[in-house]
Amino acid sequence: GKHRIVIPCLGRFKEEYEKVSKLYMNNRIRTTRYTLLNFLPRNLFEQFHRVANLYFLFLVVLNWVPLVEAFQKEITMLPLIGVLTIIAVKDGLEDYSRYKMDKQINNLVTKVYSR
């Protein structure tokens, strides 16, 4: 039938554990959405899925057309940049707190039942 091999990560089995453990996925918990490399593009992608942000972007783009220009171009961009910045900071702080919680959970000492 089916069986599994459990190799302890301690003492004389350490070399064998390191060879075998490269073949399998680890069991670490990861609930974060972002990494340092993908934070900005992924966060902007998620934010522009909101209709309000698309509306403000449309106003900014429309204001760059000389015939339709109602305000100064920079003034039209301020609300959009402000909202995007505030939401990005909030998302970054939430993701960092998830990272700290994941790290805490992944470093917990566990008990293994053995007959």
CSV table of N, CA, C and O in Angstrom, one decimal:
chain,number,residue,atom,x,y,z
A,1,GLY,N,0.8,-1.2,0.0
A,1,GLY,CA,0.0,0.0,0.0
A,1,GLY,C,0.9,1.3,0.0
A,1,GLY,O,2.1,1.2,-0.3
A,2,LYS,N,0.2,2.3,0.3
A,2,LYS,CA,0.9,3.6,0.4
A,2,LYS,C,1.6,3.8,1.7
A,2,LYS,O,1.1,3.3,2.7
A,3,HIS,N,2.8,4.4,1.7
A,3,HIS,CA,3.5,4.6,2.9
A,3,HIS,C,4.2,6.0,2.7
A,3,HIS,O,4.4,6.5,1.6
A,4,ARG,N,4.7,6.5,3.8
A,4,ARG,CA,5.5,7.7,3.7
A,4,ARG,C,6.7,7.6,4.6
A,4,ARG,O,6.6,6.9,5.6
A,5,ILE,N,7.7,8.3,4.3
A,5,ILE,CA,8.9,8.3,5.1
A,5,ILE,C,9.0,9.7,5.7
A,5,ILE,O,9.0,10.7,5.1
A,6,VAL,N,9.3,9.6,7.0
A,6,VAL,CA,9.5,10.8,7.8
A,6,VAL,C,10.9,10.8,8.3
A,6,VAL,O,11.3,9.9,9.0
A,7,ILE,N,11.6,11.9,7.9
A,7,ILE,CA,13.1,12.0,8.3
A,7,ILE,C,13.2,13.1,9.2
A,7,ILE,O,12.9,14.3,8.8
A,8,PRO,N,13.7,12.9,10.4
A,8,PRO,CA,13.9,14.1,11.3
A,8,PRO,C,15.0,15.0,10.9
A,8,PRO,O,15.9,14.6,10.2
A,9,CYS,N,14.8,16.2,11.2
A,9,CYS,CA,15.8,17.3,10.8
A,9,CYS,C,16.9,17.4,11.8
A,9,CYS,O,17.6,18.4,11.9
A,10,LEU,N,17.1,16.5,12.7
A,10,LEU,CA,18.1,16.6,13.8
A,10,LEU,C,19.2,15.5,13.7
A,10,LEU,O,19.0,14.5,13.0
A,11,GLY,N,20.3,15.9,14.3
A,11,GLY,CA,21.4,14.9,14.5
A,11,GLY,C,21.9,14.3,13.2
A,11,GLY,O,22.2,14.9,12.2
A,12,ARG,N,22.0,12.9,13.3
A,12,ARG,CA,22.6,12.2,12.3
A,12,ARG,C,21.8,12.1,11.0
A,12,ARG,O,22.4,11.7,10.0
A,13,PHE,N,20.6,12.5,11.0
A,13,PHE,CA,19.7,12.4,9.8
A,13,PHE,C,19.7,13.7,9.1
A,13,PHE,O,19.0,13.9,8.0
A,14,LYS,N,20.5,14.7,9.5
A,14,LYS,CA,20.4,16.1,8.9
A,14,LYS,C,20.8,16.1,7.4
A,14,LYS,O,20.1,16.7,6.6
A,15,GLU,N,21.8,15.3,7.0
A,15,GLU,CA,22.2,15.3,5.6
A,15,GLU,C,21.2,14.7,4.8
A,15,GLU,O,20.8,15.2,3.7
A,16,GLU,N,20.6,13.6,5.2
A,16,GLU,CA,19.6,12.9,4.5
A,16,GLU,C,18.3,13.8,4.4
A,16,GLU,O,17.7,13.8,3.3
A,17,TYR,N,18.0,14.5,5.4
A,17,TYR,CA,16.9,15.4,5.4
A,17,TYR,C,17.1,16.5,4.4
A,17,TYR,O,16.1,16.8,3.6
A,18,GLU,N,18.2,17.1,4.3
A,18,GLU,CA,18.5,18.1,3.4
A,18,GLU,C,18.4,17.7,1.9
A,18,GLU,O,17.9,18.4,1.1
A,19,LYS,N,18.8,16.4,1.7
A,19,LYS,CA,18.7,15.9,0.3
A,19,LYS,C,17.3,15.6,-0.1
A,19,LYS,O,16.8,16.0,-1.2
A,20,VAL,N,16.5,15.1,0.8
A,20,VAL,CA,15.1,14.7,0.5
A,20,VAL,C,14.2,15.9,0.5
A,20,VAL,O,13.3,16.1,-0.3
A,21,SER,N,14.5,16.9,1.4
A,21,SER,CA,13.6,18.1,1.5
A,21,SER,C,13.6,19.0,0.3
A,21,SER,O,12.7,19.8,0.1
A,22,LYS,N,14.6,18.9,-0.5
A,22,LYS,CA,14.7,19.7,-1.7
A,22,LYS,C,13.6,19.3,-2.8
A,22,LYS,O,13.3,20.0,-3.6
A,23,LEU,N,13.2,18.0,-2.7
A,23,LEU,CA,12.2,17.5,-3.6
A,23,LEU,C,10.8,17.9,-3.4
A,23,LEU,O,10.0,17.8,-4.2
A,24,TYR,N,10.5,18.4,-2.1
A,24,TYR,CA,9.1,18.6,-1.8
A,24,TYR,C,8.9,20.1,-1.4
A,24,TYR,O,9.8,20.8,-1.0
A,25,MET,N,7.7,20.5,-1.5
A,25,MET,CA,7.3,21.9,-1.1
A,25,MET,C,7.4,22.0,0.5
A,25,MET,O,7.1,21.0,1.2
A,26,ASN,N,7.6,23.2,1.0
A,26,ASN,CA,7.6,23.3,2.4
A,26,ASN,C,6.2,23.6,2.8
A,26,ASN,O,5.3,23.8,2.0
A,27,ASN,N,6.0,23.6,4.1
A,27,ASN,CA,4.6,23.8,4.6
A,27,ASN,C,4.5,25.2,5.3
A,27,ASN,O,3.7,25.3,6.3
A,28,ARG,N,5.2,26.1,4.8
A,28,ARG,CA,5.1,27.5,5.4
A,28,ARG,C,3.8,28.1,5.0
A,28,ARG,O,3.4,27.9,3.8
A,29,ILE,N,3.3,29.0,5.8
A,29,ILE,CA,2.1,29.7,5.6
A,29,ILE,C,2.5,31.1,5.0
A,29,ILE,O,3.4,31.7,5.5
A,30,ARG,N,1.8,31.4,3.9
A,30,ARG,CA,2.1,32.7,3.3
A,30,ARG,C,0.7,33.3,2.8
A,30,ARG,O,0.1,32.9,1.9
A,31,THR,N,0.3,34.4,3.6
A,31,THR,CA,-0.9,35.0,3.3
A,31,THR,C,-0.8,36.4,2.7
A,31,THR,O,-1.7,37.1,2.4
A,32,THR,N,0.5,36.8,2.5
A,32,THR,CA,0.7,38.1,1.9
A,32,THR,C,0.4,38.2,0.4
A,32,THR,O,0.5,37.1,-0.3
A,33,ARG,N,0.0,39.3,-0.1
A,33,ARG,CA,-0.3,39.5,-1.5
A,33,ARG,C,0.9,40.0,-2.3
A,33,ARG,O,0.9,39.7,-3.5
A,34,TYR,N,1.7,40.7,-1.6
A,34,TYR,CA,2.8,41.5,-2.4
A,34,TYR,C,4.2,41.0,-2.0
A,34,TYR,O,4.4,40.5,-0.9
A,35,THR,N,5.1,41.3,-2.9
A,35,THR,CA,6.5,41.2,-2.5
A,35,THR,C,7.1,42.6,-2.8
A,35,THR,O,6.4,43.5,-3.3
A,36,LEU,N,8.3,42.9,-2.5
A,36,LEU,CA,8.9,44.2,-2.7
A,36,LEU,C,9.0,44.5,-4.2
A,36,LEU,O,8.8,45.6,-4.6
A,37,LEU,N,9.1,43.5,-5.0
A,37,LEU,CA,9.3,43.7,-6.5
A,37,LEU,C,7.9,43.9,-7.2
A,37,LEU,O,7.9,44.6,-8.1
A,38,ASN,N,6.9,43.3,-6.7
A,38,ASN,CA,5.6,43.4,-7.4
A,38,ASN,C,4.6,44.3,-6.7
A,38,ASN,O,3.4,44.4,-7.1
A,39,PHE,N,5.0,45.0,-5.6
A,39,PHE,CA,4.0,45.8,-4.9
A,39,PHE,C,3.4,46.9,-5.7
A,39,PHE,O,2.2,47.0,-5.8
A,40,LEU,N,4.2,47.8,-6.3
A,40,LEU,CA,3.7,48.9,-7.1
A,40,LEU,C,2.8,48.5,-8.3
A,40,LEU,O,1.7,48.9,-8.4
A,41,PRO,N,3.3,47.6,-9.2
A,41,PRO,CA,2.5,47.3,-10.3
A,41,PRO,C,1.2,46.5,-9.9
A,41,PRO,O,0.1,46.8,-10.5
A,42,ARG,N,1.3,45.6,-9.0
A,42,ARG,CA,0.1,44.8,-8.6
A,42,ARG,C,-0.9,45.7,-7.9
A,42,ARG,O,-2.1,45.5,-8.1
A,43,ASN,N,-0.4,46.6,-7.0
A,43,ASN,CA,-1.3,47.4,-6.3
A,43,ASN,C,-2.0,48.4,-7.2
A,43,ASN,O,-3.2,48.6,-7.1
A,44,LEU,N,-1.3,49.0,-8.2
A,44,LEU,CA,-2.0,49.8,-9.1
A,44,LEU,C,-3.0,49.1,-10.0
A,44,LEU,O,-4.1,49.6,-10.3
A,45,PHE,N,-2.6,47.8,-10.4
A,45,PHE,CA,-3.6,47.0,-11.1
A,45,PHE,C,-4.8,46.8,-10.3
A,45,PHE,O,-6.0,46.9,-10.9
A,46,GLU,N,-4.7,46.5,-9.0
A,46,GLU,CA,-5.9,46.2,-8.2
A,46,GLU,C,-6.7,47.5,-8.0
A,46,GLU,O,-7.9,47.5,-7.9
A,47,GLN,N,-6.0,48.6,-7.8
A,47,GLN,CA,-6.7,49.9,-7.6
A,47,GLN,C,-7.5,50.4,-8.8
A,47,GLN,O,-8.6,51.0,-8.6
A,48,PHE,N,-7.0,50.1,-10.0
A,48,PHE,CA,-7.7,50.6,-11.2
A,48,PHE,C,-8.8,49.6,-11.6
A,48,PHE,O,-9.5,49.8,-12.6
A,49,HIS,N,-9.1,48.6,-10.8
A,49,HIS,CA,-10.3,47.8,-11.0
A,49,HIS,C,-11.5,48.4,-10.3
A,49,HIS,O,-12.6,48.0,-10.4
A,50,ARG,N,-11.2,49.5,-9.5
A,50,ARG,CA,-12.3,50.2,-8.9
A,50,ARG,C,-12.8,51.3,-9.8
A,50,ARG,O,-12.1,52.0,-10.4
A,51,VAL,N,-14.1,51.4,-9.9
A,51,VAL,CA,-14.8,52.3,-10.8
A,51,VAL,C,-14.4,53.8,-10.5
A,51,VAL,O,-14.2,54.6,-11.4
A,52,ALA,N,-14.4,54.1,-9.2
A,52,ALA,CA,-14.1,55.5,-8.9
A,52,ALA,C,-12.7,55.9,-9.3
A,52,ALA,O,-12.5,57.0,-9.8
A,53,ASN,N,-11.7,55.0,-9.2
A,53,ASN,CA,-10.3,55.4,-9.6
A,53,ASN,C,-10.3,55.5,-11.2
A,53,ASN,O,-9.5,56.3,-11.7
A,54,LEU,N,-11.0,54.7,-11.9
A,54,LEU,CA,-11.1,54.8,-13.3
A,54,LEU,C,-11.7,56.1,-13.7
A,54,LEU,O,-11.3,56.7,-14.7
A,55,TYR,N,-12.7,56.5,-13.0
A,55,TYR,CA,-13.4,57.8,-13.3
A,55,TYR,C,-12.4,59.0,-13.1
A,55,TYR,O,-12.3,59.8,-14.0
A,56,PHE,N,-11.6,59.0,-12.0
A,56,PHE,CA,-10.6,60.0,-11.8
A,56,PHE,C,-9.5,60.0,-12.9
A,56,PHE,O,-9.1,61.0,-13.3
A,57,LEU,N,-9.1,58.8,-13.3
A,57,LEU,CA,-8.1,58.6,-14.3
A,57,LEU,C,-8.7,59.2,-15.7
A,57,LEU,O,-8.0,59.9,-16.4
A,58,PHE,N,-10.0,58.9,-15.9
A,58,PHE,CA,-10.6,59.4,-17.1
A,58,PHE,C,-10.6,61.0,-17.1
A,58,PHE,O,-10.3,61.6,-18.1
A,59,LEU,N,-10.9,61.6,-16.0
A,59,LEU,CA,-10.8,63.0,-15.9
A,59,LEU,C,-9.4,63.6,-16.1
A,59,LEU,O,-9.3,64.6,-16.7
A,60,VAL,N,-8.4,62.9,-15.6
A,60,VAL,CA,-7.1,63.4,-15.8
A,60,VAL,C,-6.7,63.3,-17.2
A,60,VAL,O,-6.1,64.2,-17.8
A,61,VAL,N,-7.0,62.2,-17.9
A,61,VAL,CA,-6.7,62.0,-19.3
A,61,VAL,C,-7.5,63.0,-20.1
A,61,VAL,O,-6.9,63.6,-21.1
A,62,LEU,N,-8.7,63.2,-19.8
A,62,LEU,CA,-9.6,64.2,-20.5
A,62,LEU,C,-9.0,65.6,-20.4
A,62,LEU,O,-9.1,66.4,-21.3
A,63,ASN,N,-8.5,65.9,-19.3
A,63,ASN,CA,-8.0,67.3,-19.0
A,63,ASN,C,-6.7,67.5,-19.8
A,63,ASN,O,-6.3,68.7,-19.9
A,64,TRP,N,-6.0,66.5,-20.3
A,64,TRP,CA,-4.8,66.7,-21.1
A,64,TRP,C,-5.1,67.1,-22.5
A,64,TRP,O,-4.3,67.5,-23.3
A,65,VAL,N,-6.4,66.9,-22.9
A,65,VAL,CA,-6.8,67.3,-24.2
A,65,VAL,C,-7.1,68.8,-24.2
A,65,VAL,O,-7.9,69.3,-23.4
A,66,PRO,N,-6.4,69.6,-25.1
A,66,PRO,CA,-6.5,71.1,-25.0
A,66,PRO,C,-7.9,71.6,-25.2
A,66,PRO,O,-8.2,72.6,-24.6
A,67,LEU,N,-8.7,71.0,-26.0
A,67,LEU,CA,-10.0,71.5,-26.3
A,67,LEU,C,-11.0,71.4,-25.1
A,67,LEU,O,-11.9,72.2,-24.9
A,68,VAL,N,-10.7,70.4,-24.2
A,68,VAL,CA,-11.6,70.1,-23.1
A,68,VAL,C,-11.1,70.5,-21.8
A,68,VAL,O,-11.8,70.5,-20.8
A,69,GLU,N,-9.8,71.0,-21.8
A,69,GLU,CA,-9.2,71.3,-20.5
A,69,GLU,C,-10.0,72.3,-19.7
A,69,GLU,O,-10.3,73.4,-20.1
A,70,ALA,N,-10.4,71.9,-18.5
A,70,ALA,CA,-11.2,72.7,-17.6
A,70,ALA,C,-10.3,73.3,-16.5
A,70,ALA,O,-10.6,74.4,-16.1
A,71,PHE,N,-9.4,72.6,-16.0
A,71,PHE,CA,-8.5,73.0,-14.9
A,71,PHE,C,-7.1,72.9,-15.3
A,71,PHE,O,-6.8,72.4,-16.4
A,72,GLN,N,-6.2,73.3,-14.5
A,72,GLN,CA,-4.8,73.0,-14.7
A,72,GLN,C,-4.6,71.5,-14.6
A,72,GLN,O,-5.2,70.8,-13.8
A,73,LYS,N,-3.7,71.0,-15.5
A,73,LYS,CA,-3.5,69.6,-15.5
A,73,LYS,C,-3.0,69.0,-14.2
A,73,LYS,O,-3.4,67.9,-13.8
A,74,GLU,N,-2.2,69.7,-13.5
A,74,GLU,CA,-1.7,69.2,-12.2
A,74,GLU,C,-2.8,69.1,-11.1
A,74,GLU,O,-2.8,68.2,-10.3
A,75,ILE,N,-3.7,70.1,-11.1
A,75,ILE,CA,-4.7,70.1,-10.1
A,75,ILE,C,-5.7,68.9,-10.3
A,75,ILE,O,-6.2,68.3,-9.4
A,76,THR,N,-5.9,68.5,-11.5
A,76,THR,CA,-6.8,67.4,-11.8
A,76,THR,C,-6.2,66.1,-11.3
A,76,THR,O,-6.9,65.2,-10.9
A,77,MET,N,-4.8,66.0,-11.4
A,77,MET,CA,-4.2,64.8,-11.0
A,77,MET,C,-4.1,64.6,-9.4
A,77,MET,O,-3.9,63.5,-8.9
A,78,LEU,N,-4.2,65.7,-8.7
A,78,LEU,CA,-4.0,65.6,-7.2
A,78,LEU,C,-5.0,64.7,-6.5
A,78,LEU,O,-4.6,63.9,-5.7
A,79,PRO,N,-6.3,64.7,-6.8
A,79,PRO,CA,-7.2,63.8,-6.1
A,79,PRO,C,-6.8,62.3,-6.4
A,79,PRO,O,-6.8,61.5,-5.5
A,80,LEU,N,-6.5,62.0,-7.7
A,80,LEU,CA,-6.2,60.6,-8.0
A,80,LEU,C,-4.9,60.2,-7.4
A,80,LEU,O,-4.9,59.1,-6.8
A,81,ILE,N,-3.9,61.0,-7.4
A,81,ILE,CA,-2.6,60.7,-6.8
A,81,ILE,C,-2.8,60.5,-5.3
A,81,ILE,O,-2.3,59.6,-4.6
A,82,GLY,N,-3.6,61.4,-4.7
A,82,GLY,CA,-3.8,61.3,-3.2
A,82,GLY,C,-4.5,60.0,-2.8
A,82,GLY,O,-4.1,59.4,-1.9
A,83,VAL,N,-5.6,59.7,-3.6
A,83,VAL,CA,-6.3,58.5,-3.2
A,83,VAL,C,-5.5,57.2,-3.5
A,83,VAL,O,-5.4,56.3,-2.6
A,84,LEU,N,-4.7,57.2,-4.6
A,84,LEU,CA,-3.9,56.0,-4.9
A,84,LEU,C,-2.8,55.9,-3.8
A,84,LEU,O,-2.5,54.8,-3.4
A,85,THR,N,-2.2,57.0,-3.4
A,85,THR,CA,-1.2,57.0,-2.3
A,85,THR,C,-1.7,56.5,-1.0
A,85,THR,O,-1.1,55.6,-0.4
A,86,ILE,N,-2.8,57.0,-0.6
A,86,ILE,CA,-3.4,56.6,0.7
A,86,ILE,C,-3.8,55.1,0.7
A,86,ILE,O,-3.5,54.4,1.6
A,87,ILE,N,-4.4,54.6,-0.4
A,87,ILE,CA,-4.8,53.2,-0.5
A,87,ILE,C,-3.5,52.3,-0.5
A,87,ILE,O,-3.5,51.3,0.1
A,88,ALA,N,-2.5,52.8,-1.3
A,88,ALA,CA,-1.2,52.0,-1.3
A,88,ALA,C,-0.6,51.9,0.0
A,88,ALA,O,-0.1,50.8,0.4
A,89,VAL,N,-0.5,53.0,0.8
A,89,VAL,CA,0.1,52.9,2.1
A,89,VAL,C,-0.7,52.0,3.0
A,89,VAL,O,-0.2,51.2,3.8
A,90,LYS,N,-2.1,52.1,3.0
A,90,LYS,CA,-2.9,51.2,3.8
A,90,LYS,C,-2.7,49.7,3.4
A,90,LYS,O,-2.5,48.9,4.3
A,91,ASP,N,-2.7,49.4,2.1
A,91,ASP,CA,-2.5,48.0,1.6
A,91,ASP,C,-1.1,47.6,2.0
A,91,ASP,O,-0.9,46.4,2.4
A,92,GLY,N,-0.1,48.4,1.9
A,92,GLY,CA,1.3,48.0,2.3
A,92,GLY,C,1.4,47.7,3.8
A,92,GLY,O,2.0,46.7,4.2
A,93,LEU,N,0.7,48.5,4.7
A,93,LEU,CA,0.8,48.3,6.1
A,93,LEU,C,0.0,47.0,6.4
A,93,LEU,O,0.5,46.2,7.3
A,94,GLU,N,-1.1,46.8,5.8
A,94,GLU,CA,-1.9,45.5,6.1
A,94,GLU,C,-1.1,44.3,5.6
A,94,GLU,O,-1.0,43.3,6.3
A,95,ASP,N,-0.4,44.4,4.5
A,95,ASP,CA,0.4,43.3,4.0
A,95,ASP,C,1.6,43.0,4.9
A,95,ASP,O,2.0,41.9,5.1
A,96,TYR,N,2.2,44.1,5.4
A,96,TYR,CA,3.3,43.9,6.3
A,96,TYR,C,2.9,43.3,7.6
A,96,TYR,O,3.6,42.4,8.1
A,97,SER,N,1.7,43.6,8.1
A,97,SER,CA,1.3,43.0,9.3
A,97,SER,C,0.9,41.5,9.1
A,97,SER,O,1.2,40.6,9.9
A,98,ARG,N,0.4,41.2,7.9
A,98,ARG,CA,0.2,39.8,7.5
A,98,ARG,C,1.6,39.0,7.5
A,98,ARG,O,1.7,37.9,7.9
A,99,TYR,N,2.6,39.7,6.9
A,99,TYR,CA,3.9,39.1,6.8
A,99,TYR,C,4.5,38.8,8.2
A,99,TYR,O,5.0,37.7,8.5
A,100,LYS,N,4.3,39.7,9.2
A,100,LYS,CA,4.8,39.5,10.5
A,100,LYS,C,4.1,38.4,11.2
A,100,LYS,O,4.7,37.5,11.9
A,101,MET,N,2.7,38.3,11.0
A,101,MET,CA,1.9,37.2,11.5
A,101,MET,C,2.3,35.9,10.9
A,101,MET,O,2.5,34.9,11.7
A,102,ASP,N,2.6,35.8,9.6
A,102,ASP,CA,3.0,34.6,9.0
A,102,ASP,C,4.4,34.1,9.5
A,102,ASP,O,4.6,32.9,9.8
A,103,LYS,N,5.3,35.1,9.7
A,103,LYS,CA,6.6,34.8,10.3
A,103,LYS,C,6.5,34.2,11.7
A,103,LYS,O,7.1,33.2,12.0
A,104,GLN,N,5.6,34.8,12.5
A,104,GLN,CA,5.4,34.3,13.8
A,104,GLN,C,4.8,32.9,13.8
A,104,GLN,O,5.3,32.0,14.6
A,105,ILE,N,3.8,32.7,13.0
A,105,ILE,CA,3.2,31.3,12.9
A,105,ILE,C,4.2,30.3,12.4
A,105,ILE,O,4.3,29.2,12.9
A,106,ASN,N,5.0,30.7,11.4
A,106,ASN,CA,5.9,29.7,10.8
A,106,ASN,C,7.1,29.4,11.7
A,106,ASN,O,7.7,28.3,11.5
A,107,ASN,N,7.3,30.2,12.7
A,107,ASN,CA,8.4,29.9,13.7
A,107,ASN,C,8.0,29.3,15.0
A,107,ASN,O,8.8,29.3,15.9
A,108,LEU,N,6.7,28.9,15.1
A,108,LEU,CA,6.2,28.3,16.3
A,108,LEU,C,6.8,26.9,16.5
A,108,LEU,O,7.1,26.2,15.5
A,109,VAL,N,7.1,26.6,17.7
A,109,VAL,CA,7.5,25.2,18.0
A,109,VAL,C,6.4,24.3,18.0
A,109,VAL,O,5.3,24.6,18.5
A,110,THR,N,6.5,23.2,17.3
A,110,THR,CA,5.4,22.2,17.2
A,110,THR,C,5.8,20.9,17.9
A,110,THR,O,7.0,20.6,18.1
A,111,LYS,N,4.8,20.2,18.3
A,111,LYS,CA,5.0,18.9,19.0
A,111,LYS,C,4.6,17.8,18.0
A,111,LYS,O,3.7,18.0,17.2
A,112,VAL,N,5.4,16.8,17.9
A,112,VAL,CA,5.2,15.7,17.0
A,112,VAL,C,4.9,14.5,17.8
A,112,VAL,O,5.6,14.1,18.8
A,113,TYR,N,3.8,13.8,17.5
A,113,TYR,CA,3.3,12.7,18.2
A,113,TYR,C,4.1,11.5,17.7
A,113,TYR,O,4.2,11.2,16.5
A,114,SER,N,4.7,10.7,18.6
A,114,SER,CA,5.4,9.5,18.2
A,114,SER,C,5.0,8.4,19.1
A,114,SER,O,4.9,8.6,20.3
A,115,ARG,N,4.8,7.2,18.6
A,115,ARG,CA,4.5,6.1,19.4
A,115,ARG,C,5.7,5.7,20.2
A,115,ARG,O,6.3,5.0,20.6
